[in-house]
Amino acid sequence: MAQRYTARDIIGVNPITAMPFTAQGEVDEKSMVRLLEHLANSGAQGTTLFGIASEFPKLSDDERNRLAQLFVSTLAGGPIWGAMSVTDHSTELAVKRARYYASLGVDALMLLPPFFLQPNPQAIQDHIFAVLEAVDIPVMVQYAPGETGLSITPQQLALVAKRYPHAVFKIECHPPVDYTREFLALAPEASVLNGYAGLYMLQMLNAGGKGVMPGCSFTEVYVRIYRHWQNGEHQQAEALHQSLLPFIQRWMSHCEYIIQVEKTLLMRRGIIATDYCRRPGWLLTPEDDRLIHSFMSQFQL
């Protein structure tokens, strides 16, 4: 991670790194290294650790610190940037963690604003500002009201964009397109990415978004869609995205559902050793197994 990245470099396909565990539920570092090496060669522009799809609430602090070091050392000198998410609900701890991750040499951060016990809007804004002021590397401010129950208006987000040029915005309200248009009208220089498994990938790119942050088990499919879009091959991009939609629409009906599916796909592709998710999780059905097999066949994974 020798290159210095700016907010404008945080574009393209940037999957959230899954969290491999052994069959006994321990962190599987060998599988993690294999997964990161796979992502580095997938055509993606970057990857982010400790997102919701990384099962971050199910990790201990010791595990998180060890994984942060492993993440930075594995990606060092490679073709993609690496980011790590700051998820602490205490502003003081979030600032400390942001500085610690930056000191390790990570290229960017992602910030999940605090939502536990419903802090007031001023406290949330102060939290976001404090983390942004603690570091000078790009920080992706995450807006995921479906997962957090926290609403932030486009006007509030625009204040962040105008004050902090190293802020990037991961917008995944449902649906995100009108919100993004309103936000970018207020803050036209801001960089916007979208998560939510890429359900709105093309609409968000057409609305002025810069990239997508899906899960990581079929990154190559998102890369193909993005390259078609970049090359002006909009019909091909749309056709490929449409063929993906029936699968991701079903799997995104619950966060734990798609986390489990992604892990099973990674295991079946030989990238990680097991598809274990820490409990509580999601139990796949025989119908899910058939669907995953069909998906791998259709997209040649």
mmCIF file of C-alpha atoms in Angstrom:
data_model
loop_
_atom_site.group_PDB
_atom_site.id
_atom_site.type_symbol
_atom_site.label_atom_id
_atom_site.label_comp_id
_atom_site.label_asym_id
_atom_site.label_seq_id
_atom_site.Cartn_x
_atom_site.Cartn_y
_atom_site.Cartn_z
ATOM 1 C CA MET A 1 0.000 0.000 0.000
ATOM 2 C CA ALA A 2 2.642 2.496 -1.092
ATOM 3 C CA GLN A 3 0.448 4.597 -3.371
ATOM 4 C CA ARG A 4 -1.325 7.531 -1.760
ATOM 5 C CA TYR A 5 -5.029 7.458 -2.589
ATOM 6 C CA THR A 6 -7.438 10.405 -2.608
ATOM 7 C CA ALA A 7 -11.230 10.476 -2.447
ATOM 8 C CA ARG A 8 -11.355 10.677 -6.257
ATOM 9 C CA ASP A 9 -9.496 7.344 -6.502
ATOM 10 C CA ILE A 10 -12.200 5.474 -4.583
ATOM 11 C CA ILE A 11 -14.202 4.327 -7.590
ATOM 12 C CA GLY A 12 -15.230 1.192 -9.452
ATOM 13 C CA VAL A 13 -15.897 -2.245 -7.973
ATOM 14 C CA ASN A 14 -14.984 -2.431 -4.301
ATOM 15 C CA PRO A 15 -16.318 -5.588 -2.640
ATOM 16 C CA ILE A 16 -16.683 -6.046 1.105
ATOM 17 C CA THR A 17 -14.273 -8.762 2.243
ATOM 18 C CA ALA A 18 -16.047 -11.781 3.738
ATOM 19 C CA MET A 19 -14.811 -13.212 7.053
ATOM 20 C CA PRO A 20 -13.608 -16.831 6.687
ATOM 21 C CA PHE A 21 -13.965 -19.103 9.708
ATOM 22 C CA THR A 22 -12.936 -22.688 10.359
ATOM 23 C CA ALA A 23 -15.616 -25.339 10.851
ATOM 24 C CA GLN A 24 -15.213 -24.679 14.594
ATOM 25 C CA GLY A 25 -15.943 -20.980 14.174
ATOM 26 C CA GLU A 26 -12.381 -19.685 14.603
ATOM 27 C CA VAL A 27 -10.916 -17.046 12.262
ATOM 28 C CA ASP A 28 -9.277 -18.800 9.293
ATOM 29 C CA GLU A 29 -6.255 -16.674 8.411
ATOM 30 C CA LYS A 30 -5.098 -18.935 5.553
ATOM 31 C CA SER A 31 -8.465 -18.598 3.843
ATOM 32 C CA MET A 32 -8.421 -14.856 4.462
ATOM 33 C CA VAL A 33 -5.073 -14.502 2.677
ATOM 34 C CA ARG A 34 -6.344 -16.666 -0.207
ATOM 35 C CA LEU A 35 -9.488 -14.539 -0.466
ATOM 36 C CA LEU A 36 -7.556 -11.263 -0.483
ATOM 37 C CA GLU A 37 -5.174 -12.584 -3.149
ATOM 38 C CA HIS A 38 -8.187 -13.644 -5.226
ATOM 39 C CA LEU A 39 -9.749 -10.171 -4.898
ATOM 40 C CA ALA A 40 -6.456 -8.492 -5.812
ATOM 41 C CA ASN A 41 -6.546 -10.403 -9.121
ATOM 42 C CA SER A 42 -10.275 -10.107 -9.803
ATOM 43 C CA GLY A 43 -10.212 -6.803 -11.688
ATOM 44 C CA ALA A 44 -11.715 -4.937 -8.726
ATOM 45 C CA GLN A 45 -10.399 -1.508 -7.788
ATOM 46 C CA GLY A 46 -10.411 -2.063 -4.023
ATOM 47 C CA THR A 47 -11.840 -4.047 -1.116
ATOM 48 C CA THR A 48 -13.072 -3.167 2.360
ATOM 49 C CA LEU A 49 -12.834 -5.146 5.590
ATOM 50 C CA PHE A 50 -15.190 -4.994 8.611
ATOM 51 C CA GLY A 51 -18.301 -4.067 6.653
ATOM 52 C CA ILE A 52 -21.652 -5.630 7.518
ATOM 53 C CA ALA A 53 -20.835 -8.472 5.093
ATOM 54 C CA SER A 54 -17.625 -9.082 7.101
ATOM 55 C CA GLU A 55 -19.751 -10.098 10.119
ATOM 56 C CA PHE A 56 -17.963 -7.382 12.114
ATOM 57 C CA PRO A 57 -20.261 -7.542 15.190
ATOM 58 C CA LYS A 58 -19.226 -11.181 15.669
ATOM 59 C CA LEU A 59 -15.486 -10.474 16.030
ATOM 60 C CA SER A 60 -13.506 -9.847 19.211
ATOM 61 C CA ASP A 61 -11.222 -6.817 19.501
ATOM 62 C CA ASP A 62 -8.161 -9.077 19.448
ATOM 63 C CA GLU A 63 -9.387 -10.776 16.254
ATOM 64 C CA ARG A 64 -10.122 -7.433 14.655
ATOM 65 C CA ASN A 65 -6.650 -6.063 15.408
ATOM 66 C CA ARG A 66 -4.934 -9.198 14.077
ATOM 67 C CA LEU A 67 -7.091 -9.181 10.931
ATOM 68 C CA ALA A 68 -6.371 -5.489 10.333
ATOM 69 C CA GLN A 69 -2.634 -6.206 10.304
ATOM 70 C CA LEU A 70 -3.097 -9.246 8.055
ATOM 71 C CA PHE A 71 -5.282 -7.255 5.654
ATOM 72 C CA VAL A 72 -2.727 -4.458 5.232
ATOM 73 C CA SER A 73 0.273 -6.783 4.890
ATOM 74 C CA THR A 74 -1.456 -9.063 2.355
ATOM 75 C CA LEU A 75 -2.591 -6.225 0.074
ATOM 76 C CA ALA A 76 0.662 -4.207 0.385
ATOM 77 C CA GLY A 77 2.140 -3.383 -3.012
ATOM 78 C CA GLY A 78 -0.773 -4.957 -4.873
ATOM 79 C CA PRO A 79 -3.031 -3.553 -7.585
ATOM 80 C CA ILE A 80 -6.036 -2.688 -5.396
ATOM 81 C CA TRP A 81 -6.605 -0.357 -2.480
ATOM 82 C CA GLY A 82 -7.739 -1.615 0.896
ATOM 83 C CA ALA A 83 -10.101 0.084 3.326
ATOM 84 C CA MET A 84 -11.225 -0.816 6.841
ATOM 85 C CA SER A 85 -14.479 0.108 8.505
ATOM 86 C CA VAL A 86 -14.693 1.960 11.815
ATOM 87 C CA THR A 87 -17.854 0.708 13.533
ATOM 88 C CA ASP A 88 -17.487 1.827 17.161
ATOM 89 C CA HIS A 89 -20.509 3.527 18.697
ATOM 90 C CA SER A 90 -18.330 5.655 20.982
ATOM 91 C CA THR A 91 -16.844 8.716 19.304
ATOM 92 C CA GLU A 92 -13.691 8.482 21.414
ATOM 93 C CA LEU A 93 -13.128 4.838 20.441
ATOM 94 C CA ALA A 94 -13.961 5.504 16.782
ATOM 95 C CA VAL A 95 -11.320 8.248 16.640
ATOM 96 C CA LYS A 96 -8.726 5.959 18.253
ATOM 97 C CA ARG A 97 -9.545 3.097 15.884
ATOM 98 C CA ALA A 98 -9.446 5.362 12.825
ATOM 99 C CA ARG A 99 -5.994 6.608 13.815
ATOM 100 C CA TYR A 100 -4.817 3.070 14.548
ATOM 101 C CA TYR A 101 -5.964 1.751 11.148
ATOM 102 C CA ALA A 102 -4.352 4.745 9.421
ATOM 103 C CA SER A 103 -1.108 4.077 11.310
ATOM 104 C CA LEU A 104 -1.077 0.516 9.936
ATOM 105 C CA GLY A 105 -0.966 1.974 6.423
ATOM 106 C CA VAL A 106 -4.506 1.236 5.231
ATOM 107 C CA ASP A 107 -5.452 3.228 2.107
ATOM 108 C CA ALA A 108 -8.918 4.371 3.205
ATOM 109 C CA LEU A 109 -11.511 3.992 5.933
ATOM 110 C CA MET A 110 -15.233 3.376 5.978
ATOM 111 C CA LEU A 111 -17.294 4.870 8.810
ATOM 112 C CA LEU A 112 -20.550 3.412 10.092
ATOM 113 C CA PRO A 113 -22.243 6.231 12.054
ATOM 114 C CA PRO A 114 -23.413 5.313 15.586
ATOM 115 C CA PHE A 115 -27.034 4.207 15.929
ATOM 116 C CA PHE A 116 -27.289 2.165 19.145
ATOM 117 C CA LEU A 117 -29.772 3.848 21.544
ATOM 118 C CA GLN A 118 -30.631 6.359 18.800
ATOM 119 C CA PRO A 119 -28.223 9.264 19.346
ATOM 120 C CA ASN A 120 -29.535 12.668 18.277
ATOM 121 C CA PRO A 121 -28.583 14.124 14.871
ATOM 122 C CA GLN A 122 -26.072 16.569 16.384
ATOM 123 C CA ALA A 123 -24.252 13.750 18.199
ATOM 124 C CA ILE A 124 -24.109 11.711 14.983
ATOM 125 C CA GLN A 125 -22.759 14.691 13.046
ATOM 126 C CA ASP A 126 -20.158 15.328 15.747
ATOM 127 C CA HIS A 127 -19.105 11.664 15.567
ATOM 128 C CA ILE A 128 -18.685 11.777 11.785
ATOM 129 C CA PHE A 129 -16.774 15.082 11.950
ATOM 130 C CA ALA A 130 -14.482 13.787 14.724
ATOM 131 C CA VAL A 131 -13.419 10.734 12.698
ATOM 132 C CA LEU A 132 -12.939 12.782 9.529
ATOM 133 C CA GLU A 133 -10.768 15.236 11.458
ATOM 134 C CA ALA A 134 -8.679 12.428 12.974
ATOM 135 C CA VAL A 135 -7.241 11.199 9.642
ATOM 136 C CA ASP A 136 -6.337 12.566 6.218
ATOM 137 C CA ILE A 137 -6.904 9.402 4.156
ATOM 138 C CA PRO A 138 -10.241 8.934 2.316
ATOM 139 C CA VAL A 139 -13.169 8.069 4.592
ATOM 140 C CA MET A 140 -16.310 6.454 3.166
ATOM 141 C CA VAL A 141 -19.235 7.657 5.269
ATOM 142 C CA GLN A 142 -21.785 4.839 5.236
ATOM 143 C CA TYR A 143 -25.512 5.530 5.088
ATOM 144 C CA ALA A 144 -27.404 2.261 5.644
ATOM 145 C CA PRO A 145 -30.722 3.138 7.325
ATOM 146 C CA GLY A 146 -32.234 -0.296 6.679
ATOM 147 C CA GLU A 147 -29.547 -1.935 8.807
ATOM 148 C CA THR A 148 -29.075 0.829 11.392
ATOM 149 C CA GLY A 149 -32.502 2.463 11.679
ATOM 150 C CA LEU A 150 -30.715 5.813 11.346
ATOM 151 C CA SER A 151 -31.942 8.476 8.904
ATOM 152 C CA ILE A 152 -29.599 11.170 7.570
ATOM 153 C CA THR A 153 -30.994 13.774 5.166
ATOM 154 C CA PRO A 154 -29.229 14.657 1.897
ATOM 155 C CA GLN A 155 -28.764 18.140 3.371
ATOM 156 C CA GLN A 156 -26.937 16.741 6.418
ATOM 157 C CA LEU A 157 -24.729 14.600 4.203
ATOM 158 C CA ALA A 158 -24.006 17.578 1.941
ATOM 159 C CA LEU A 159 -22.646 19.483 4.959
ATOM 160 C CA VAL A 160 -20.127 16.688 5.486
ATOM 161 C CA ALA A 161 -19.123 16.721 1.803
ATOM 162 C CA LYS A 162 -18.531 20.472 1.732
ATOM 163 C CA ARG A 163 -16.492 20.484 4.925
ATOM 164 C CA TYR A 164 -14.322 17.429 4.272
ATOM 165 C CA PRO A 165 -12.926 16.877 0.746
ATOM 166 C CA HIS A 166 -11.485 13.483 1.770
ATOM 167 C CA ALA A 167 -14.993 12.141 2.511
ATOM 168 C CA VAL A 168 -16.599 9.607 0.174
ATOM 169 C CA PHE A 169 -20.218 8.495 0.594
ATOM 170 C CA LYS A 170 -21.537 4.943 0.573
ATOM 171 C CA ILE A 171 -25.272 5.407 0.091
ATOM 172 C CA GLU A 172 -27.443 2.328 0.538
ATOM 173 C CA CYS A 173 -30.847 3.542 1.514
ATOM 174 C CA HIS A 174 -33.581 1.655 -0.303
ATOM 175 C CA PRO A 175 -34.010 2.831 -3.039
ATOM 176 C CA PRO A 176 -30.896 5.041 -3.231
ATOM 177 C CA VAL A 177 -31.218 6.750 -6.624
ATOM 178 C CA ASP A 178 -33.448 9.756 -5.835
ATOM 179 C CA TYR A 179 -31.587 10.330 -2.557
ATOM 180 C CA THR A 180 -28.277 10.312 -4.429
ATOM 181 C CA ARG A 181 -29.526 12.751 -7.067
ATOM 182 C CA GLU A 182 -30.723 15.129 -4.343
ATOM 183 C CA PHE A 183 -27.428 14.801 -2.467
ATOM 184 C CA LEU A 184 -25.279 15.365 -5.567
ATOM 185 C CA ALA A 185 -27.359 18.417 -6.502
ATOM 186 C CA LEU A 186 -26.315 19.894 -3.151
ATOM 187 C CA ALA A 187 -22.738 18.573 -3.245
ATOM 188 C CA PRO A 188 -21.816 18.036 -6.933
ATOM 189 C CA GLU A 189 -18.136 17.372 -6.202
ATOM 190 C CA ALA A 190 -18.890 14.495 -3.813
ATOM 191 C CA SER A 191 -17.986 10.898 -4.632
ATOM 192 C CA VAL A 192 -20.777 8.363 -4.132
ATOM 193 C CA LEU A 193 -20.610 4.573 -3.996
ATOM 194 C CA ASN A 194 -23.514 2.173 -3.522
ATOM 195 C CA GLY A 195 -23.687 -1.107 -1.662
ATOM 196 C CA TYR A 196 -26.813 -3.237 -1.356
ATOM 197 C CA ALA A 197 -25.361 -6.076 -3.455
ATOM 198 C CA GLY A 198 -25.312 -3.845 -6.531
ATOM 199 C CA LEU A 199 -29.096 -4.013 -6.959
ATOM 200 C CA TYR A 200 -29.052 -0.411 -8.185
ATOM 201 C CA MET A 201 -25.561 -0.475 -9.662
ATOM 202 C CA LEU A 202 -26.333 0.897 -13.122
ATOM 203 C CA GLN A 203 -28.983 3.381 -11.979
ATOM 204 C CA MET A 204 -26.523 4.742 -9.429
ATOM 205 C CA LEU A 205 -23.715 5.044 -11.993
ATOM 206 C CA ASN A 206 -26.092 6.862 -14.330
ATOM 207 C CA ALA A 207 -27.135 9.176 -11.469
ATOM 208 C CA GLY A 208 -23.526 10.224 -10.899
ATOM 209 C CA GLY A 209 -22.276 7.470 -8.609
ATOM 210 C CA LYS A 210 -18.654 6.371 -8.935
ATOM 211 C CA GLY A 211 -18.806 2.686 -8.038
ATOM 212 C CA VAL A 212 -20.343 -0.272 -6.277
ATOM 213 C CA MET A 213 -19.546 -2.077 -3.013
ATOM 214 C CA PRO A 214 -21.174 -5.520 -3.167
ATOM 215 C CA GLY A 215 -20.189 -8.784 -1.488
ATOM 216 C CA CYS A 216 -17.041 -10.523 -2.708
ATOM 217 C CA SER A 217 -18.006 -14.009 -3.884
ATOM 218 C CA PHE A 218 -18.707 -13.129 -7.520
ATOM 219 C CA THR A 219 -16.709 -9.919 -7.884
ATOM 220 C CA GLU A 220 -15.842 -10.757 -11.489
ATOM 221 C CA VAL A 221 -19.499 -10.377 -12.535
ATOM 222 C CA TYR A 222 -19.635 -6.832 -11.164
ATOM 223 C CA VAL A 223 -16.292 -6.096 -12.843
ATOM 224 C CA ARG A 224 -17.710 -7.214 -16.202
ATOM 225 C CA ILE A 225 -20.785 -5.002 -15.745
ATOM 226 C CA TYR A 226 -18.643 -2.026 -14.726
ATOM 227 C CA ARG A 227 -16.273 -2.443 -17.680
ATOM 228 C CA HIS A 228 -19.193 -2.608 -20.120
ATOM 229 C CA TRP A 229 -20.572 0.593 -18.589
ATOM 230 C CA GLN A 230 -17.145 2.303 -18.716
ATOM 231 C CA ASN A 231 -16.790 1.394 -22.377
ATOM 232 C CA GLY A 232 -20.189 2.816 -23.250
ATOM 233 C CA GLU A 233 -21.560 -0.696 -23.894
ATOM 234 C CA HIS A 234 -24.726 0.066 -21.981
ATOM 235 C CA GLN A 235 -26.865 -2.660 -23.553
ATOM 236 C CA GLN A 236 -24.354 -5.352 -22.580
ATOM 237 C CA ALA A 237 -24.058 -3.894 -19.079
ATOM 238 C CA GLU A 238 -27.838 -3.823 -18.702
ATOM 239 C CA ALA A 239 -28.292 -7.387 -20.014
ATOM 240 C CA LEU A 240 -25.688 -8.796 -17.635
ATOM 241 C CA HIS A 241 -27.095 -6.848 -14.696
ATOM 242 C CA GLN A 242 -30.626 -8.015 -15.489
ATOM 243 C CA SER A 243 -29.474 -11.642 -15.472
ATOM 244 C CA LEU A 244 -27.952 -11.075 -12.016
ATOM 245 C CA LEU A 245 -30.989 -9.364 -10.483
ATOM 246 C CA PRO A 246 -33.251 -12.397 -9.793
ATOM 247 C CA PHE A 247 -30.513 -13.941 -7.662
ATOM 248 C CA ILE A 248 -29.434 -10.895 -5.673
ATOM 249 C CA GLN A 249 -33.010 -9.668 -5.174
ATOM 250 C CA ARG A 250 -33.828 -12.952 -3.453
ATOM 251 C CA TRP A 251 -30.608 -13.152 -1.437
ATOM 252 C CA MET A 252 -30.824 -9.533 -0.279
ATOM 253 C CA SER A 253 -34.189 -10.190 1.399
ATOM 254 C CA HIS A 254 -32.160 -10.566 4.619
ATOM 255 C CA CYS A 255 -28.583 -9.554 5.444
ATOM 256 C CA GLU A 256 -27.694 -12.890 7.063
ATOM 257 C CA TYR A 257 -29.112 -14.713 4.028
ATOM 258 C CA ILE A 258 -26.773 -13.112 1.499
ATOM 259 C CA ILE A 259 -23.810 -13.313 3.904
ATOM 260 C CA GLN A 260 -24.325 -17.094 4.088
ATOM 261 C CA VAL A 261 -24.848 -17.444 0.330
ATOM 262 C CA GLU A 262 -21.657 -15.472 -0.380
ATOM 263 C CA LYS A 263 -19.668 -17.671 1.999
ATOM 264 C CA THR A 264 -21.069 -20.844 0.400
ATOM 265 C CA LEU A 265 -20.178 -19.536 -3.056
ATOM 266 C CA LEU A 266 -16.628 -18.730 -1.924
ATOM 267 C CA MET A 267 -16.253 -22.225 -0.464
ATOM 268 C CA ARG A 268 -17.620 -23.950 -3.577
ATOM 269 C CA ARG A 269 -15.240 -21.911 -5.710
ATOM 270 C CA GLY A 270 -12.337 -23.203 -3.596
ATOM 271 C CA ILE A 271 -11.401 -19.727 -2.341
ATOM 272 C CA ILE A 272 -12.133 -20.328 1.355
ATOM 273 C CA ALA A 273 -12.105 -23.636 3.246
ATOM 274 C CA THR A 274 -15.569 -23.575 4.871
ATOM 275 C CA ASP A 275 -18.766 -21.558 4.634
ATOM 276 C CA TYR A 276 -19.171 -21.286 8.404
ATOM 277 C CA CYS A 277 -20.889 -18.124 9.647
ATOM 278 C CA ARG A 278 -20.816 -17.268 13.327
ATOM 279 C CA ARG A 279 -24.174 -17.631 15.037
ATOM 280 C CA PRO A 280 -26.846 -16.450 14.942
ATOM 281 C CA GLY A 281 -26.843 -16.877 11.183
ATOM 282 C CA TRP A 282 -28.954 -18.219 8.317
ATOM 283 C CA LEU A 283 -29.701 -21.832 7.387
ATOM 284 C CA LEU A 284 -29.727 -22.520 3.643
ATOM 285 C CA THR A 285 -32.360 -24.871 2.208
ATOM 286 C CA PRO A 286 -31.963 -27.525 -0.526
ATOM 287 C CA GLU A 287 -33.634 -25.003 -2.864
ATOM 288 C CA ASP A 288 -30.912 -22.473 -1.979
ATOM 289 C CA ASP A 289 -28.278 -25.097 -2.807
ATOM 290 C CA ARG A 290 -29.860 -25.654 -6.224
ATOM 291 C CA LEU A 291 -30.001 -21.916 -6.853
ATOM 292 C CA ILE A 292 -26.318 -21.476 -5.959
ATOM 293 C CA HIS A 293 -25.378 -24.330 -8.327
ATOM 294 C CA SER A 294 -27.451 -22.727 -11.099
ATOM 295 C CA PHE A 295 -25.844 -19.335 -10.405
ATOM 296 C CA MET A 296 -22.313 -20.727 -10.648
ATOM 297 C CA SER A 297 -23.140 -22.495 -13.878
ATOM 298 C CA GLN A 298 -24.842 -19.480 -15.467
ATOM 299 C CA PHE A 299 -22.012 -17.052 -14.647
ATOM 300 C CA GLN A 300 -19.213 -19.597 -15.188
ATOM 301 C CA LEU A 301 -17.749 -19.279 -11.708
#
